[in-house]
CSV table of C-alpha atoms in Angstrom, one decimal:
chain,number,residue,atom,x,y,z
G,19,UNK,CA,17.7,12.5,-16.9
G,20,UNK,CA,18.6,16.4,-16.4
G,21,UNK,CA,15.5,16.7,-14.6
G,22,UNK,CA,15.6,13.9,-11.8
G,23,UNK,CA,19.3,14.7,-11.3
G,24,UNK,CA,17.9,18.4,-10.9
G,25,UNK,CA,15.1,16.9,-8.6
G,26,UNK,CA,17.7,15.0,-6.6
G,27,UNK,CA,20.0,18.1,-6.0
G,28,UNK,CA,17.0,20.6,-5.4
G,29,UNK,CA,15.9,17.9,-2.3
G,30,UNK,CA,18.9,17.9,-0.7
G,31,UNK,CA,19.0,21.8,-0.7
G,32,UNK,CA,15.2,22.0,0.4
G,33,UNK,CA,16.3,19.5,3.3
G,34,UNK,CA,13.9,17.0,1.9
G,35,UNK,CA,15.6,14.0,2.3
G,36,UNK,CA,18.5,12.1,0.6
G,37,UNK,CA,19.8,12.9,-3.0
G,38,UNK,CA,17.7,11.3,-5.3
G,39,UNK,CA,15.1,11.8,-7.6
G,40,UNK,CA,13.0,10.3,-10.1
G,41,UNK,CA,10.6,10.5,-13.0
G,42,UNK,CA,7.7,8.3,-14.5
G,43,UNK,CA,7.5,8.8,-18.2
G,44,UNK,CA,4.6,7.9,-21.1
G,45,UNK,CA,4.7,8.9,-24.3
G,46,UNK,CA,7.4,11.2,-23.7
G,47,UNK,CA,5.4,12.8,-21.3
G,48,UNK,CA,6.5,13.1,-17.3
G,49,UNK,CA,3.5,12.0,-15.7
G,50,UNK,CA,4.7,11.6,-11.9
G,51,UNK,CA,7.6,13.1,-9.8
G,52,UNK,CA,9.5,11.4,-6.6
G,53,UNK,CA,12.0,12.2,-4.5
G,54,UNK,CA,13.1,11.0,-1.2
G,55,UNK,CA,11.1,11.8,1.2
G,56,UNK,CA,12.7,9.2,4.1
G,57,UNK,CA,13.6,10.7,7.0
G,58,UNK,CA,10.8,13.7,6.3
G,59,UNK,CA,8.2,11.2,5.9
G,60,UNK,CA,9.1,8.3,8.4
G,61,UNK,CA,8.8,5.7,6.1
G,62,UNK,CA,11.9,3.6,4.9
G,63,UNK,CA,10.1,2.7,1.4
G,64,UNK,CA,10.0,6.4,0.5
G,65,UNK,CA,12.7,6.1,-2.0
G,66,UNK,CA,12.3,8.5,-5.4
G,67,UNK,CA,11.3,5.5,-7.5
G,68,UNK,CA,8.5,4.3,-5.3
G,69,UNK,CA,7.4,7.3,-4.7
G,70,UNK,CA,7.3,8.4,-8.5
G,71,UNK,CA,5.8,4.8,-9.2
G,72,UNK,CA,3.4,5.0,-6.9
G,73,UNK,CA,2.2,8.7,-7.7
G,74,UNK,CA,1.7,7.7,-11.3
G,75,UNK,CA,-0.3,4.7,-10.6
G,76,UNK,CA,-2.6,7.0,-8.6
G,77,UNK,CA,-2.4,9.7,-11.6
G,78,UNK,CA,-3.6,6.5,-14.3
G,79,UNK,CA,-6.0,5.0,-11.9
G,80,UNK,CA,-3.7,1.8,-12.3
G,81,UNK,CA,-1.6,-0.9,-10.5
G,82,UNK,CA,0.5,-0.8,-13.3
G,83,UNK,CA,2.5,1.3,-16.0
G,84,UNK,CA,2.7,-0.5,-18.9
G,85,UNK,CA,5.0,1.3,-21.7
G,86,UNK,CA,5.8,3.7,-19.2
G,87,UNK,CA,10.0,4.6,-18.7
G,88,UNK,CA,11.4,5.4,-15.6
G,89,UNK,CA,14.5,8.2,-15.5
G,90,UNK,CA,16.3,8.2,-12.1
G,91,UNK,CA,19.1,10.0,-10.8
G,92,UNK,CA,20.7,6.6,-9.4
G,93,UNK,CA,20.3,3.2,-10.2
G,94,UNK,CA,17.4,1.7,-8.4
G,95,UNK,CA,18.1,-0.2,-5.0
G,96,UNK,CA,16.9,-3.9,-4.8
G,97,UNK,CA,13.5,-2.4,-3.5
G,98,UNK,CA,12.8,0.4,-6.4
G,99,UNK,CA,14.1,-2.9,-8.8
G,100,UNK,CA,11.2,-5.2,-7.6
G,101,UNK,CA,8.7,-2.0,-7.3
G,102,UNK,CA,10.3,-1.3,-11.6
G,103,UNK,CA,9.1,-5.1,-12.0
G,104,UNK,CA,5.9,-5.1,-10.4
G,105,UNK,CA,4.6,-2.0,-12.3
G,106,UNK,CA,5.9,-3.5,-15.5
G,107,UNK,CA,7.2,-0.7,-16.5
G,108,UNK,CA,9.1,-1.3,-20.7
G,109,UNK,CA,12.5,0.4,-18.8
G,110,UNK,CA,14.7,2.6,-16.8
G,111,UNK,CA,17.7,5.0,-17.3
G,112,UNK,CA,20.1,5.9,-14.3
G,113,UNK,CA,23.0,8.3,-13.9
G,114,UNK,CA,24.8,7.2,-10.8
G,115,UNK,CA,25.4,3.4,-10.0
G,116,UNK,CA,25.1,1.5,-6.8
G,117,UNK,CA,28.9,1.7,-6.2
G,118,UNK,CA,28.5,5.3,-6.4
G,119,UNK,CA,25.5,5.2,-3.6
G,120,UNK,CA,27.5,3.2,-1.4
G,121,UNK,CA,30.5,5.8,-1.7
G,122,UNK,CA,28.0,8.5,-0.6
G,123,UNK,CA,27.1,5.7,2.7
G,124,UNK,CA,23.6,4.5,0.8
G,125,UNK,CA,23.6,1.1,1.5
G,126,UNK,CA,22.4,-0.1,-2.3
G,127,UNK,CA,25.5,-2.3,-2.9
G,128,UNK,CA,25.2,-4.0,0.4
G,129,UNK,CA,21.7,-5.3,-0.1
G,130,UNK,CA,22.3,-6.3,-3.7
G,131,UNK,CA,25.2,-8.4,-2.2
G,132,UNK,CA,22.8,-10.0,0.4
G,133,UNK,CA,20.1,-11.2,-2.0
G,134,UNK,CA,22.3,-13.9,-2.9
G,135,UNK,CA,22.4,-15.6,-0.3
G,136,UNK,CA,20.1,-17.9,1.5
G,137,UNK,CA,17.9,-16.2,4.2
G,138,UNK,CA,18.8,-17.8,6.9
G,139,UNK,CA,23.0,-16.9,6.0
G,140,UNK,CA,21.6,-12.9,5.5
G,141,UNK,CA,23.2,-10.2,8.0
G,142,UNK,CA,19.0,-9.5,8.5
G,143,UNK,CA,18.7,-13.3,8.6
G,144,UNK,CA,15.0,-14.9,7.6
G,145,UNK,CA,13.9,-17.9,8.7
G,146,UNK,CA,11.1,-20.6,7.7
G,147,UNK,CA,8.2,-21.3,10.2
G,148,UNK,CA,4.7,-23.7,9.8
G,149,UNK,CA,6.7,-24.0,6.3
G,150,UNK,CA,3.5,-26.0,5.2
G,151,UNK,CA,0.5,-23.9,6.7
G,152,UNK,CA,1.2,-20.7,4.6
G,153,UNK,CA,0.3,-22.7,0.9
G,154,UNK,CA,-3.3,-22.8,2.5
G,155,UNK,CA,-3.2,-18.8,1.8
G,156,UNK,CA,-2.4,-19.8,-1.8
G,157,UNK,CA,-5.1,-22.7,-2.2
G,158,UNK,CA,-7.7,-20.3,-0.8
G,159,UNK,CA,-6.1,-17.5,-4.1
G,160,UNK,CA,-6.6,-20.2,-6.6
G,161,UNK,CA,-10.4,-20.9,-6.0
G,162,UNK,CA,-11.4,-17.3,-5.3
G,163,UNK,CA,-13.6,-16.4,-8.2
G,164,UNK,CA,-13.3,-12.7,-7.9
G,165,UNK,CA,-9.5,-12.9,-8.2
G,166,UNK,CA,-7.2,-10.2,-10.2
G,167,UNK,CA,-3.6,-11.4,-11.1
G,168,UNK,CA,-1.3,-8.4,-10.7
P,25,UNK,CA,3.2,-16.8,12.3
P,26,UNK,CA,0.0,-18.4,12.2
P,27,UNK,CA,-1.9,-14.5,12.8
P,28,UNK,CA,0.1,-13.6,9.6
P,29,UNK,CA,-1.2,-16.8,7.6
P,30,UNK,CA,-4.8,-16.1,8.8
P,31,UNK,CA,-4.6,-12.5,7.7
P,32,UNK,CA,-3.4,-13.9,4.2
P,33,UNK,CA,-6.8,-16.1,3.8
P,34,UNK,CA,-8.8,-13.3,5.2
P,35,UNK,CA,-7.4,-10.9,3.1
P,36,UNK,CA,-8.5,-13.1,-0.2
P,37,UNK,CA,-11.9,-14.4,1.4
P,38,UNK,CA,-12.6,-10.4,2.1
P,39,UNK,CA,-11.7,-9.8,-1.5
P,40,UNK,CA,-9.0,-7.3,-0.1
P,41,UNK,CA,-6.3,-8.5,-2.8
P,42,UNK,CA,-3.6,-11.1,-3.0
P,43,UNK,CA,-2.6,-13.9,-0.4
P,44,UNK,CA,0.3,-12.1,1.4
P,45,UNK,CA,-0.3,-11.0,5.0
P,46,UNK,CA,2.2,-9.6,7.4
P,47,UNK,CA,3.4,-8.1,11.0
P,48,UNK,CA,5.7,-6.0,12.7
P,49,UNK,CA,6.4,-7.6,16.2
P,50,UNK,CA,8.5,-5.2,18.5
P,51,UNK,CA,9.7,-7.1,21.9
P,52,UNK,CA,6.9,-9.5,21.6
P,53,UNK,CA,3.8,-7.3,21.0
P,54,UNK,CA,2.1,-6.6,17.4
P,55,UNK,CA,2.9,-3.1,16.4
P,56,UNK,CA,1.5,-3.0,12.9
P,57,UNK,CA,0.0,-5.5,10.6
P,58,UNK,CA,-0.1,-5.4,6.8
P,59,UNK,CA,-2.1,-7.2,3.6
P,60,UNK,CA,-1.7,-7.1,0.0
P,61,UNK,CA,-3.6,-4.2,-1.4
P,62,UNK,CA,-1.9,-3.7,-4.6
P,63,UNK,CA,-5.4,-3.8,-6.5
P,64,UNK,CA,-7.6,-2.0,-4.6
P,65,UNK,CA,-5.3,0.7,-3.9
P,66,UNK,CA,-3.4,0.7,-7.7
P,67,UNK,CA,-0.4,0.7,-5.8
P,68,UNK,CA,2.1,-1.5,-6.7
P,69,UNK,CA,4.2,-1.4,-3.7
P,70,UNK,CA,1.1,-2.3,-1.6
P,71,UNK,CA,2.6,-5.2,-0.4
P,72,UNK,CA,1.9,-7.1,2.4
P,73,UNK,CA,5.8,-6.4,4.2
P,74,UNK,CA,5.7,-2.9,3.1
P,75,UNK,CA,2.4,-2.1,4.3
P,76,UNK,CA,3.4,-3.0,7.4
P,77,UNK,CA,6.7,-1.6,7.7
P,78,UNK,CA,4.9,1.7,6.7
P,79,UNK,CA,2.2,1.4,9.3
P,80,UNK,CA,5.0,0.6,11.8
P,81,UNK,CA,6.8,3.1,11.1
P,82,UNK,CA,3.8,5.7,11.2
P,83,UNK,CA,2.9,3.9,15.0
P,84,UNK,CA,6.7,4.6,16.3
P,85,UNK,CA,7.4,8.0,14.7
P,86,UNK,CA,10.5,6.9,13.2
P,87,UNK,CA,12.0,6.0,9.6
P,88,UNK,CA,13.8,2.3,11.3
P,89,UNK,CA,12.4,-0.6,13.3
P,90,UNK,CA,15.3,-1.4,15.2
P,91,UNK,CA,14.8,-4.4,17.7
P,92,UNK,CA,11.5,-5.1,15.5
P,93,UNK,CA,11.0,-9.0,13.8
P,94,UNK,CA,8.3,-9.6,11.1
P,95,UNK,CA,6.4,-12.4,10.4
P,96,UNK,CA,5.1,-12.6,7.2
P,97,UNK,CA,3.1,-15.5,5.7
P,98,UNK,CA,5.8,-15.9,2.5
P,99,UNK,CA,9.3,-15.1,1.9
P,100,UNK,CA,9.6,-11.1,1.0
P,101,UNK,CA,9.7,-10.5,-2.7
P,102,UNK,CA,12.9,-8.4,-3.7
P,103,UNK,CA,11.4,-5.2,-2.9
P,104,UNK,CA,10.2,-6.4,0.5
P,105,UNK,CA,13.6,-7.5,1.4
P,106,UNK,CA,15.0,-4.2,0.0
P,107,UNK,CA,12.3,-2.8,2.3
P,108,UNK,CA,13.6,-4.8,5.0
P,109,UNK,CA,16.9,-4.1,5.2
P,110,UNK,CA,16.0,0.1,4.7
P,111,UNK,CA,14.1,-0.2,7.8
P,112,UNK,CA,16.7,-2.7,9.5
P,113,UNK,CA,14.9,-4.6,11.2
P,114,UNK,CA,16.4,-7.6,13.4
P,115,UNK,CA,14.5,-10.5,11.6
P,116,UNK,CA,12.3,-12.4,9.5
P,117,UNK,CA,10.5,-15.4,9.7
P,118,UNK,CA,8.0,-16.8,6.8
P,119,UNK,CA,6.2,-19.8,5.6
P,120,UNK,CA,5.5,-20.1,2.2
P,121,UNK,CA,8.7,-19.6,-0.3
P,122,UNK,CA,9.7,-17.8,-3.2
P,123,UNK,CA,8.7,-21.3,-5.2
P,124,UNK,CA,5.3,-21.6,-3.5
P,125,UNK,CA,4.5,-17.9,-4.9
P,126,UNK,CA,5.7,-18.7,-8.2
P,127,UNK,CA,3.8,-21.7,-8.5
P,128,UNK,CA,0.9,-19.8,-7.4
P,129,UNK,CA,1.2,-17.0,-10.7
P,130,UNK,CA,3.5,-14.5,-8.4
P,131,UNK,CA,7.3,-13.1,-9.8
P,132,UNK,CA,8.7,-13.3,-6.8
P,133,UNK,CA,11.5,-16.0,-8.6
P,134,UNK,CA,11.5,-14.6,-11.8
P,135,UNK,CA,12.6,-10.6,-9.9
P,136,UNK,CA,15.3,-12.7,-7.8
P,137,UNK,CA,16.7,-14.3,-10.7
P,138,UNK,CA,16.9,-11.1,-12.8
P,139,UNK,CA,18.6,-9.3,-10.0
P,140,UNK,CA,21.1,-11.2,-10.4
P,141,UNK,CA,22.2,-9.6,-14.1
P,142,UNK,CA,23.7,-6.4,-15.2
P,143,UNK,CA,21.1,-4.1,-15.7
P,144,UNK,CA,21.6,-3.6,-19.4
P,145,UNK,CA,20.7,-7.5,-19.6
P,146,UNK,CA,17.7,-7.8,-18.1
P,147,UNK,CA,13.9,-8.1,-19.3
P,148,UNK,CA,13.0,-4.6,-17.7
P,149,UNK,CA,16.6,-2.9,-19.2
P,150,UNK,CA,18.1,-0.4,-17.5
P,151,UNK,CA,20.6,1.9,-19.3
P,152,UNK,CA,23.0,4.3,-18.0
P,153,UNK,CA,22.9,8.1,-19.1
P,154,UNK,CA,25.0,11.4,-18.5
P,155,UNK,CA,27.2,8.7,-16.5
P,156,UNK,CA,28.9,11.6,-14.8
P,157,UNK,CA,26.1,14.3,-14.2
P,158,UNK,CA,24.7,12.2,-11.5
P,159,UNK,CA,27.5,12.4,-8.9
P,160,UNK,CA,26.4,16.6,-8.6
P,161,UNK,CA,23.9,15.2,-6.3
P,162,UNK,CA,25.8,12.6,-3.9
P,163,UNK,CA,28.5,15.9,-3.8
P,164,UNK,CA,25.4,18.2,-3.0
P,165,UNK,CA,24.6,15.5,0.0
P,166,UNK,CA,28.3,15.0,1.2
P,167,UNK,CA,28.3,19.1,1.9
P,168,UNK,CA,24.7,19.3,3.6
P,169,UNK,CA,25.0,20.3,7.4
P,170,UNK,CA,21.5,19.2,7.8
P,171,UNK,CA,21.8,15.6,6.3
P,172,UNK,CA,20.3,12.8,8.1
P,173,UNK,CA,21.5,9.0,7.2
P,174,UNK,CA,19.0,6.3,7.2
Protein backbone atom coordinates (compact mmCIF):
# COMPACT_ATOMS: atom_id res chain seq x y z
CA UNK A 1 0.00 0.00 0.00
CA UNK A 2 3.31 2.24 0.73
CA UNK A 3 4.09 1.89 -2.80
CA UNK A 4 0.85 2.98 -4.75
CA UNK A 5 0.43 5.84 -2.17
CA UNK A 6 4.21 6.59 -3.22
CA UNK A 7 3.10 6.14 -6.99
CA UNK A 8 0.19 8.49 -6.45
CA UNK A 9 2.28 11.30 -4.76
CA UNK A 10 5.38 10.81 -7.27
CA UNK A 11 2.47 11.59 -10.32
CA UNK A 12 1.28 14.47 -9.04
CA UNK A 13 4.95 15.86 -8.69
CA UNK A 14 6.02 14.52 -12.23
CA UNK A 15 2.76 16.45 -13.46
CA UNK A 16 1.34 13.15 -14.61
CA UNK A 17 -2.06 13.40 -13.84
CA UNK A 18 -4.28 13.20 -10.66
CA UNK A 19 -3.16 11.66 -7.31
CA UNK A 20 -3.51 8.16 -7.54
CA UNK A 21 -1.84 5.14 -8.00
CA UNK A 22 -2.14 1.52 -8.15
CA UNK A 23 -0.69 -1.92 -8.09
CA UNK A 24 -1.65 -5.46 -9.53
CA UNK A 25 -0.29 -8.15 -7.25
CA UNK A 26 0.23 -12.24 -7.63
CA UNK A 27 1.80 -14.27 -5.38
CA UNK A 28 3.15 -11.42 -3.58
CA UNK A 29 4.70 -10.28 -6.53
CA UNK A 30 3.80 -6.62 -8.22
CA UNK A 31 3.29 -7.53 -11.61
CA UNK A 32 1.76 -4.21 -13.17
CA UNK A 33 1.86 -0.45 -12.20
CA UNK A 34 -0.88 2.50 -12.95
CA UNK A 35 -1.25 5.71 -12.36
CA UNK A 36 -3.36 8.40 -13.78
CA UNK A 37 -2.65 9.24 -16.80
CA UNK A 38 -6.13 11.38 -17.57
CA UNK A 39 -5.56 14.56 -18.64
CA UNK A 40 -1.83 13.46 -20.03
CA UNK A 41 -3.38 10.82 -22.04
CA UNK A 42 -6.84 12.23 -23.19
CA UNK A 43 -8.69 9.40 -22.13
CA UNK A 44 -11.25 9.62 -19.19
CA UNK A 45 -10.85 5.75 -18.38
CA UNK A 46 -7.16 6.22 -17.58
CA UNK A 47 -7.70 5.90 -13.98
CA UNK A 48 -4.65 3.94 -11.88
CA UNK A 49 -6.70 0.83 -11.46
CA UNK A 50 -7.49 0.36 -15.14
CA UNK A 51 -4.51 1.21 -16.16
CA UNK A 52 -2.70 -1.25 -13.70
CA UNK A 53 -5.43 -3.89 -14.64
CA UNK A 54 -5.06 -3.54 -17.98
CA UNK A 55 -1.09 -3.54 -18.06
CA UNK A 56 -1.19 -6.92 -16.18
CA UNK A 57 -3.58 -8.52 -18.37
CA UNK A 58 -1.24 -7.60 -21.22
CA UNK A 59 1.97 -8.81 -18.91
CA UNK A 60 -0.19 -12.51 -18.38
CA UNK A 61 -1.36 -12.71 -21.87
CA UNK A 62 -5.00 -12.78 -20.08
CA UNK A 63 -8.49 -11.18 -19.94
CA UNK A 64 -8.34 -11.89 -16.53
CA UNK A 65 -6.36 -11.99 -13.12
CA UNK A 66 -7.50 -14.67 -11.19
CA UNK A 67 -5.89 -14.78 -7.51
CA UNK A 68 -4.44 -11.66 -8.34
CA UNK A 69 -4.86 -8.53 -5.38
CA UNK A 70 -5.10 -5.12 -6.27
CA UNK A 71 -3.43 -2.29 -3.71
CA UNK A 72 -4.65 1.33 -4.53
CA UNK A 73 -3.96 4.49 -3.11
CA UNK A 74 -7.91 5.28 -3.05
CA UNK A 75 -10.87 3.36 -3.12
CA UNK A 76 -11.83 2.45 -6.61
CA UNK A 77 -14.53 4.68 -8.41
CA UNK A 78 -17.72 2.87 -9.75
CA UNK A 79 -15.63 2.37 -13.04
CA UNK A 80 -12.13 0.77 -11.47
CA UNK A 81 -15.08 -1.37 -9.24
CA UNK A 82 -16.70 -2.97 -12.38
CA UNK A 83 -13.08 -3.13 -14.20
CA UNK A 84 -11.94 -5.09 -10.19
CA UNK A 85 -15.11 -7.41 -11.15
CA UNK A 86 -14.51 -8.05 -14.64
CA UNK A 87 -10.84 -9.19 -14.10
CA UNK A 88 -11.98 -11.33 -11.25
CA UNK A 89 -9.48 -10.31 -9.32
CA UNK A 90 -9.70 -12.47 -5.28
CA UNK A 91 -9.44 -8.54 -3.74
CA UNK A 92 -8.49 -5.01 -3.18
CA UNK A 93 -6.92 -2.80 -0.42
CA UNK A 94 -7.39 1.06 -0.43
CA UNK A 95 -6.04 3.96 1.75
CA UNK A 96 -8.21 6.94 1.03
CA UNK A 97 -12.18 6.50 0.69
CA UNK A 98 -14.52 8.06 -1.85
CA UNK A 99 -15.50 10.75 0.75
CA UNK A 100 -11.94 11.62 0.88
CA UNK A 101 -11.81 11.92 -3.27
CA UNK A 102 -14.69 14.05 -3.30
CA UNK A 103 -13.08 16.44 -0.60
CA UNK A 104 -10.08 16.72 -3.03
CA UNK A 105 -13.10 17.65 -6.02
CA UNK A 106 -12.89 13.78 -7.55
CA UNK A 107 -16.15 13.11 -8.34
CA UNK A 108 -16.22 9.20 -6.89
CA UNK A 109 -18.99 9.89 -4.29
CA UNK A 110 -21.22 11.51 -6.86
CA UNK A 111 -21.33 8.68 -9.31
CA UNK A 112 -21.66 6.06 -6.57
CA UNK A 113 -24.75 8.13 -5.48
CA UNK A 114 -26.17 8.11 -9.17
CA UNK A 115 -26.03 4.31 -9.79
CA UNK A 116 -28.94 4.05 -7.68
CA UNK A 117 -31.14 5.38 -9.47
CA UNK A 118 -33.03 4.64 -12.54
CA UNK A 119 -31.36 5.91 -15.79
CA UNK A 120 -33.68 7.85 -17.05
CA UNK A 121 -33.80 9.93 -13.19
CA UNK A 122 -29.55 10.11 -13.58
CA UNK A 123 -27.99 13.86 -13.81
CA UNK A 124 -26.34 12.00 -17.24
CA UNK A 125 -29.84 10.59 -17.86
CA UNK A 126 -30.04 7.17 -20.12
CA UNK A 127 -32.81 6.26 -21.96
CA UNK A 128 -34.34 2.95 -23.67
CA UNK A 129 -34.70 2.87 -27.50
CA UNK A 130 -35.82 -0.25 -30.10
CA UNK A 131 -35.99 -1.79 -26.36
CA UNK A 132 -36.69 -5.20 -28.27
CA UNK A 133 -34.17 -5.06 -31.38
CA UNK A 134 -30.97 -5.12 -29.20
CA UNK A 135 -31.82 -9.05 -27.65
CA UNK A 136 -31.18 -10.07 -31.43
CA UNK A 137 -27.41 -9.11 -30.58
CA UNK A 138 -27.79 -11.67 -27.77
CA UNK A 139 -29.67 -14.52 -29.75
CA UNK A 140 -26.91 -14.21 -32.43
CA UNK A 141 -24.10 -14.69 -28.83
CA UNK A 142 -25.96 -17.72 -27.85
CA UNK A 143 -25.63 -19.75 -31.23
CA UNK A 144 -22.18 -18.60 -32.07
CA UNK A 145 -20.10 -21.71 -31.80
CA UNK A 146 -16.78 -20.05 -31.53
CA UNK A 147 -17.97 -18.08 -28.41
CA UNK A 148 -15.70 -17.35 -25.16
CA UNK A 149 -17.57 -16.31 -21.88
CA UNK A 150 -15.55 -13.65 -20.24
CA UNK B 1 -29.48 3.02 -32.30
CA UNK B 2 -30.04 0.57 -34.84
CA UNK B 3 -26.05 1.19 -36.29
CA UNK B 4 -25.02 0.35 -32.66
CA UNK B 5 -27.25 -2.97 -32.58
CA UNK B 6 -25.82 -4.02 -36.08
CA UNK B 7 -22.30 -3.46 -34.86
CA UNK B 8 -23.25 -5.81 -31.85
CA UNK B 9 -24.24 -8.83 -34.32
CA UNK B 10 -21.31 -8.04 -36.53
CA UNK B 11 -19.02 -7.91 -33.95
CA UNK B 12 -20.16 -11.77 -32.78
CA UNK B 13 -20.76 -12.98 -36.54
CA UNK B 14 -16.93 -11.60 -37.20
CA UNK B 15 -15.82 -13.46 -34.18
CA UNK B 16 -14.57 -9.96 -32.79
CA UNK B 17 -15.91 -10.81 -29.06
CA UNK B 18 -19.05 -10.29 -27.12
CA UNK B 19 -22.48 -8.70 -28.25
CA UNK B 20 -22.00 -5.12 -27.09
CA UNK B 21 -21.52 -2.40 -29.80
CA UNK B 22 -21.40 1.34 -29.32
CA UNK B 23 -21.12 5.13 -30.58
CA UNK B 24 -20.21 8.49 -29.77
CA UNK B 25 -22.55 10.91 -31.61
CA UNK B 26 -21.42 14.62 -31.27
CA UNK B 27 -24.20 17.17 -32.71
CA UNK B 28 -25.61 14.53 -34.84
CA UNK B 29 -22.60 13.01 -36.61
CA UNK B 30 -20.68 9.67 -35.56
CA UNK B 31 -17.46 10.51 -34.05
CA UNK B 32 -16.20 7.15 -32.82
CA UNK B 33 -17.65 3.74 -32.71
CA UNK B 34 -16.70 0.98 -30.26
CA UNK B 35 -17.21 -3.19 -29.86
CA UNK B 36 -16.39 -5.59 -27.28
CA UNK B 37 -12.86 -6.74 -27.60
CA UNK B 38 -12.23 -7.90 -24.14
CA UNK B 39 -10.97 -11.41 -25.59
CA UNK B 40 -9.08 -10.70 -28.41
CA UNK B 41 -7.29 -7.91 -26.85
CA UNK B 42 -7.04 -9.54 -22.93
CA UNK B 43 -8.31 -6.39 -21.93
CA UNK B 44 -10.85 -6.40 -19.61
CA UNK B 45 -12.01 -2.85 -19.92
CA UNK B 46 -12.35 -3.50 -23.71
CA UNK B 47 -15.82 -2.76 -23.61
CA UNK B 48 -17.96 -1.72 -26.06
CA UNK B 49 -18.82 2.14 -24.23
CA UNK B 50 -15.22 2.51 -23.34
CA UNK B 51 -13.75 1.66 -26.51
CA UNK B 52 -15.59 4.27 -27.88
CA UNK B 53 -15.30 6.88 -25.44
CA UNK B 54 -11.51 6.22 -25.84
CA UNK B 55 -11.51 6.45 -29.62
CA UNK B 56 -13.58 9.67 -29.14
CA UNK B 57 -11.62 11.05 -27.09
CA UNK B 58 -8.37 10.27 -29.20
CA UNK B 59 -10.64 11.88 -32.46
CA UNK B 60 -11.26 15.33 -30.42
CA UNK B 61 -7.97 15.70 -28.61
CA UNK B 62 -9.52 16.09 -25.34
CA UNK B 63 -10.02 14.03 -21.96
CA UNK B 64 -14.34 14.98 -22.00
CA UNK B 65 -17.10 14.66 -24.61
CA UNK B 66 -19.06 17.52 -23.62
CA UNK B 67 -22.28 17.98 -25.89
CA UNK B 68 -21.55 14.29 -27.05
CA UNK B 69 -24.67 11.42 -26.64
CA UNK B 70 -23.97 7.59 -27.05
CA UNK B 71 -25.89 4.94 -28.27
CA UNK B 72 -25.06 1.81 -27.21
CA UNK B 73 -26.84 -1.36 -28.00
CA UNK B 74 -27.37 -2.36 -23.88
CA UNK B 75 -27.40 -0.46 -20.82
CA UNK B 76 -23.53 0.39 -19.68
CA UNK B 77 -22.29 -2.02 -17.17
CA UNK B 78 -20.97 -0.13 -13.91
CA UNK B 79 -17.76 0.55 -15.30
CA UNK B 80 -19.29 2.01 -18.50
CA UNK B 81 -21.42 4.22 -16.60
CA UNK B 82 -18.48 5.21 -14.33
CA UNK B 83 -16.83 5.82 -17.74
CA UNK B 84 -19.64 7.83 -18.67
CA UNK B 85 -19.91 10.17 -16.27
CA UNK B 86 -15.71 10.70 -16.29
CA UNK B 87 -16.10 11.79 -19.71
CA UNK B 88 -19.51 13.74 -19.02
CA UNK B 89 -21.14 13.25 -21.70
CA UNK B 90 -24.81 14.71 -22.24
CA UNK B 91 -26.59 11.33 -22.70
CA UNK B 92 -27.30 7.84 -23.23
CA UNK B 93 -29.65 5.85 -24.98
CA UNK B 94 -29.65 1.83 -25.10
CA UNK B 95 -31.74 -1.13 -25.94
CA UNK B 96 -31.15 -4.17 -24.26
CA UNK B 97 -30.97 -3.93 -20.27
CA UNK B 98 -29.02 -4.94 -17.46
CA UNK B 99 -31.56 -8.09 -17.22
CA UNK B 100 -31.29 -8.99 -20.87
CA UNK B 101 -27.32 -9.22 -20.34
CA UNK B 102 -27.67 -11.18 -17.33
CA UNK B 103 -29.89 -13.56 -18.87
CA UNK B 104 -27.53 -13.89 -21.60
CA UNK B 105 -24.31 -15.09 -19.01
CA UNK B 106 -23.08 -11.20 -18.54
CA UNK B 107 -22.54 -9.61 -14.64
CA UNK B 108 -23.70 -6.61 -15.47
CA UNK B 109 -26.70 -7.20 -12.45
CA UNK B 110 -24.73 -9.04 -10.30
CA UNK B 111 -21.69 -5.68 -10.30
CA UNK B 112 -24.88 -3.22 -9.79
CA UNK B 113 -26.15 -5.09 -7.01
CA UNK B 114 -22.74 -5.45 -5.22
CA UNK B 115 -22.10 -1.78 -5.55
CA UNK B 116 -24.46 -1.28 -3.62
CA UNK B 117 -22.59 -2.84 -0.23
CA UNK B 118 -19.79 -1.65 1.83
CA UNK B 119 -16.70 -2.78 0.44
CA UNK B 120 -15.63 -5.02 3.22
CA UNK B 121 -18.98 -7.07 2.34
CA UNK B 122 -18.78 -7.74 -0.93
CA UNK B 123 -17.75 -11.01 -3.04
CA UNK B 124 -14.51 -9.12 -4.51
CA UNK B 125 -13.62 -7.58 -0.66
CA UNK B 126 -12.05 -4.56 -0.44
CA UNK B 127 -10.26 -3.69 2.88
CA UNK B 128 -8.88 -0.48 4.02
CA UNK B 129 -5.12 0.00 5.02
CA UNK B 130 -2.71 2.80 6.47
CA UNK B 131 -6.31 4.60 6.62
CA UNK B 132 -4.47 7.80 7.05
CA UNK B 133 -1.22 7.53 4.82
CA UNK B 134 -3.37 8.06 1.82
CA UNK B 135 -4.51 11.59 2.30
CA UNK B 136 -0.32 12.59 1.60
CA UNK B 137 -1.45 12.40 -1.91
CA UNK B 138 -4.92 14.42 -2.19
CA UNK B 139 -2.57 17.16 0.11
CA UNK B 140 0.21 16.75 -2.61
CA UNK B 141 -2.67 17.54 -5.42
CA UNK B 142 -4.47 20.43 -3.42
CA UNK B 143 -0.80 22.30 -3.47
CA UNK B 144 0.11 21.54 -7.33
CA UNK B 145 0.18 24.85 -9.38
CA UNK B 146 0.01 22.69 -12.50
CA UNK B 147 -3.13 20.55 -11.62
CA UNK B 148 -5.67 20.03 -14.11
CA UNK B 149 -9.42 18.80 -12.92
CA UNK B 150 -11.24 16.38 -15.05
Amino acid sequence: MRQAIDLAIENVRSGGGGPFGALVVKEGVVIATGVNTVVRANDPTAHAEISAIRAACRSLGSFQLIGCEIYTSCEPCPMCLGAIYWARVASFYFSSTRSDAAGAGFDDSLIYEQLQFAPEYRSIPGLRLLPKDGLAAFQEWQQAPQRQAY
